[in-house]
PDB file of C-alpha atoms in Angstrom:
ATOM      1  CA  MET A   1       0.415  -5.010 -24.963  1.00  0.00           C
ATOM      2  CA  SER A   2       1.256  -4.266 -21.334  1.00  0.00           C
ATOM      3  CA  VAL A   3      -0.428  -4.800 -17.980  1.00  0.00           C
ATOM      4  CA  ASN A   4       0.015  -2.869 -14.740  1.00  0.00           C
ATOM      5  CA  LYS A   5      -2.000  -4.770 -12.126  1.00  0.00           C
ATOM      6  CA  VAL A   6      -1.246  -5.445  -8.461  1.00  0.00           C
ATOM      7  CA  ILE A   7      -3.220  -7.759  -6.173  1.00  0.00           C
ATOM      8  CA  LEU A   8      -2.214  -7.922  -2.507  1.00  0.00           C
ATOM      9  CA  VAL A   9      -3.630  -9.650   0.557  1.00  0.00           C
ATOM     10  CA  GLY A  10      -2.144  -8.502   3.840  1.00  0.00           C
ATOM     11  CA  ASN A  11      -2.543  -6.414   6.961  1.00  0.00           C
ATOM     12  CA  LEU A  12      -2.516  -2.661   7.557  1.00  0.00           C
ATOM     13  CA  GLY A  13       0.600  -1.538   9.396  1.00  0.00           C
ATOM     14  CA  LYS A  14      -0.955   1.610  10.877  1.00  0.00           C
ATOM     15  CA  GLU A  15      -4.121   3.678  10.822  1.00  0.00           C
ATOM     16  CA  PRO A  16      -4.928   5.150   7.382  1.00  0.00           C
ATOM     17  CA  ASN A  17      -3.754   8.745   6.893  1.00  0.00           C
ATOM     18  CA  VAL A  18      -6.589  10.911   5.520  1.00  0.00           C
ATOM     19  CA  ARG A  19      -5.916  14.303   3.984  1.00  0.00           C
ATOM     20  CA  THR A  20      -7.691  16.625   1.577  1.00  0.00           C
ATOM     21  CA  SER A  21      -6.283  17.897  -1.729  1.00  0.00           C
ATOM     22  CA  GLN A  22      -6.421  21.568  -2.734  1.00  0.00           C
ATOM     23  CA  SER A  23      -9.456  20.734  -4.879  1.00  0.00           C
ATOM     24  CA  GLY A  24     -11.274  19.244  -1.874  1.00  0.00           C
ATOM     25  CA  LYS A  25     -10.872  15.550  -2.734  1.00  0.00           C
ATOM     26  CA  LYS A  26      -9.945  13.027  -0.052  1.00  0.00           C
ATOM     27  CA  ILE A  27      -6.630  11.211  -0.317  1.00  0.00           C
ATOM     28  CA  VAL A  28      -6.059   8.184   1.910  1.00  0.00           C
ATOM     29  CA  SER A  29      -2.702   6.478   2.327  1.00  0.00           C
ATOM     30  CA  PHE A  30      -1.520   3.578   4.457  1.00  0.00           C
ATOM     31  CA  SER A  31       1.170   0.939   4.662  1.00  0.00           C
ATOM     32  CA  MET A  32       0.364  -2.710   4.171  1.00  0.00           C
ATOM     33  CA  ALA A  33       2.410  -5.785   5.049  1.00  0.00           C
ATOM     34  CA  THR A  34       2.477  -9.045   3.119  1.00  0.00           C
ATOM     35  CA  SER A  35       4.365 -12.063   4.391  1.00  0.00           C
ATOM     36  CA  ASP A  36       5.805 -15.204   2.847  1.00  0.00           C
ATOM     37  CA  SER A  37       7.003 -18.207   4.838  1.00  0.00           C
ATOM     38  CA  TRP A  38       9.021 -21.296   3.951  1.00  0.00           C
ATOM     39  CA  LYS A  39      11.277 -23.930   5.454  1.00  0.00           C
ATOM     40  CA  ASP A  40      14.996 -23.591   4.840  1.00  0.00           C
ATOM     41  CA  LYS A  41      17.431 -26.446   4.119  1.00  0.00           C
ATOM     42  CA  GLU A  42      17.688 -27.236   7.837  1.00  0.00           C
ATOM     43  CA  GLY A  43      13.884 -27.455   8.173  1.00  0.00           C
ATOM     44  CA  GLU A  44      13.629 -24.175  10.102  1.00  0.00           C
ATOM     45  CA  ARG A  45      10.631 -21.983   9.349  1.00  0.00           C
ATOM     46  CA  GLN A  46      11.619 -18.667   7.787  1.00  0.00           C
ATOM     47  CA  GLU A  47       9.422 -15.643   7.154  1.00  0.00           C
ATOM     48  CA  LYS A  48       9.885 -12.492   5.109  1.00  0.00           C
ATOM     49  CA  THR A  49       7.625  -9.455   5.334  1.00  0.00           C
ATOM     50  CA  GLN A  50       7.329  -6.874   2.558  1.00  0.00           C
ATOM     51  CA  TRP A  51       5.877  -3.406   3.163  1.00  0.00           C
ATOM     52  CA  HIS A  52       3.825  -1.640   0.489  1.00  0.00           C
ATOM     53  CA  ASN A  53       2.719   1.995   0.279  1.00  0.00           C
ATOM     54  CA  ILE A  54      -0.950   2.249  -0.716  1.00  0.00           C
ATOM     55  CA  VAL A  55      -2.743   5.437  -1.825  1.00  0.00           C
ATOM     56  CA  ILE A  56      -6.399   6.084  -2.689  1.00  0.00           C
ATOM     57  CA  PHE A  57      -7.429   9.068  -4.834  1.00  0.00           C
ATOM     58  CA  ASN A  58     -10.996   7.890  -5.573  1.00  0.00           C
ATOM     59  CA  ASP A  59     -13.423   9.753  -3.239  1.00  0.00           C
ATOM     60  CA  GLY A  60     -15.807   6.802  -2.896  1.00  0.00           C
ATOM     61  CA  LEU A  61     -13.083   4.310  -2.004  1.00  0.00           C
ATOM     62  CA  ALA A  62     -11.361   6.873   0.225  1.00  0.00           C
ATOM     63  CA  GLY A  63     -14.535   7.299   2.262  1.00  0.00           C
ATOM     64  CA  ILE A  64     -14.945   3.543   2.686  1.00  0.00           C
ATOM     65  CA  ALA A  65     -11.295   3.135   3.679  1.00  0.00           C
ATOM     66  CA  GLU A  66     -11.551   5.998   6.173  1.00  0.00           C
ATOM     67  CA  SER A  67     -14.619   4.428   7.799  1.00  0.00           C
ATOM     68  CA  TYR A  68     -13.657   0.755   7.892  1.00  0.00           C
ATOM     69  CA  LEU A  69      -9.889   0.237   7.714  1.00  0.00           C
ATOM     70  CA  LYS A  70      -7.969   0.104  10.972  1.00  0.00           C
ATOM     71  CA  LYS A  71      -4.435  -0.874  11.986  1.00  0.00           C
ATOM     72  CA  GLY A  72      -4.092  -4.651  11.710  1.00  0.00           C
ATOM     73  CA  SER A  73      -7.089  -5.066   9.370  1.00  0.00           C
ATOM     74  CA  LYS A  74      -6.723  -7.901   6.863  1.00  0.00           C
ATOM     75  CA  VAL A  75      -7.461  -6.506   3.420  1.00  0.00           C
ATOM     76  CA  TYR A  76      -7.480  -7.620  -0.220  1.00  0.00           C
ATOM     77  CA  ILE A  77      -6.598  -4.830  -2.626  1.00  0.00           C
ATOM     78  CA  GLU A  78      -6.313  -4.336  -6.368  1.00  0.00           C
ATOM     79  CA  GLY A  79      -4.469  -1.450  -7.935  1.00  0.00           C
ATOM     80  CA  VAL A  80      -1.697  -0.284 -10.221  1.00  0.00           C
ATOM     81  CA  LEU A  81       1.960   0.478  -9.515  1.00  0.00           C
ATOM     82  CA  GLN A  82       2.929   4.111  -9.745  1.00  0.00           C
ATOM     83  CA  THR A  83       6.304   5.746  -9.174  1.00  0.00           C
ATOM     84  CA  ARG A  84       6.347   9.451  -8.475  1.00  0.00           C
ATOM     85  CA  GLU A  85       9.117  11.922  -7.954  1.00  0.00           C
ATOM     86  CA  TYR A  86       9.361  14.649  -5.335  1.00  0.00           C
ATOM     87  CA  GLU A  87      12.057  16.940  -4.011  1.00  0.00           C
ATOM     88  CA  LYS A  88      13.305  16.936  -0.426  1.00  0.00           C
ATOM     89  CA  ASP A  89      16.217  18.973   0.905  1.00  0.00           C
ATOM     90  CA  GLY A  90      17.212  19.894  -2.644  1.00  0.00           C
ATOM     91  CA  SER A  91      17.486  16.338  -3.964  1.00  0.00           C
ATOM     92  CA  LYS A  92      15.096  14.253  -6.020  1.00  0.00           C
ATOM     93  CA  LYS A  93      13.404  11.336  -4.273  1.00  0.00           C
ATOM     94  CA  TYR A  94      11.275   8.586  -5.748  1.00  0.00           C
ATOM     95  CA  ILE A  95       8.499   6.553  -4.168  1.00  0.00           C
ATOM     96  CA  THR A  96       6.690   3.556  -5.598  1.00  0.00           C
ATOM     97  CA  GLU A  97       3.158   3.004  -4.385  1.00  0.00           C
ATOM     98  CA  VAL A  98       0.064   1.021  -5.263  1.00  0.00           C
ATOM     99  CA  VAL A  99      -2.800   3.256  -6.380  1.00  0.00           C
ATOM    100  CA  LEU A 100      -5.914   1.488  -5.155  1.00  0.00           C
ATOM    101  CA  GLN A 101      -8.704   0.629  -7.573  1.00  0.00           C
ATOM    102  CA  GLY A 102     -10.666  -1.752  -5.364  1.00  0.00           C
ATOM    103  CA  PHE A 103     -10.550  -3.686  -2.094  1.00  0.00           C
ATOM    104  CA  SER A 104     -12.527  -5.935   0.199  1.00  0.00           C
TER     105      SER A 104
END
């Protein structure tokens, strides 16, 4: 058995990017930041921010995201991790992103 499930709560880093596939479906992508904070050994507050690439292929969710998500919006998302390969300047590149399945 295996599970590929991602749940994130964070803020949008920039406005969602909306484009249309060759078949006419909307694709929405955006970056999302999640932060963790703690106190170090000296009692100083530390914070670390992680950036996540999010993509939506579902037309219904893409339309909602396009209408309601804005830079800085706090959002809860659920999705799956996906790594894809592409070629740039003759070399293979890889990107890992969260493919959205739901949010609020």
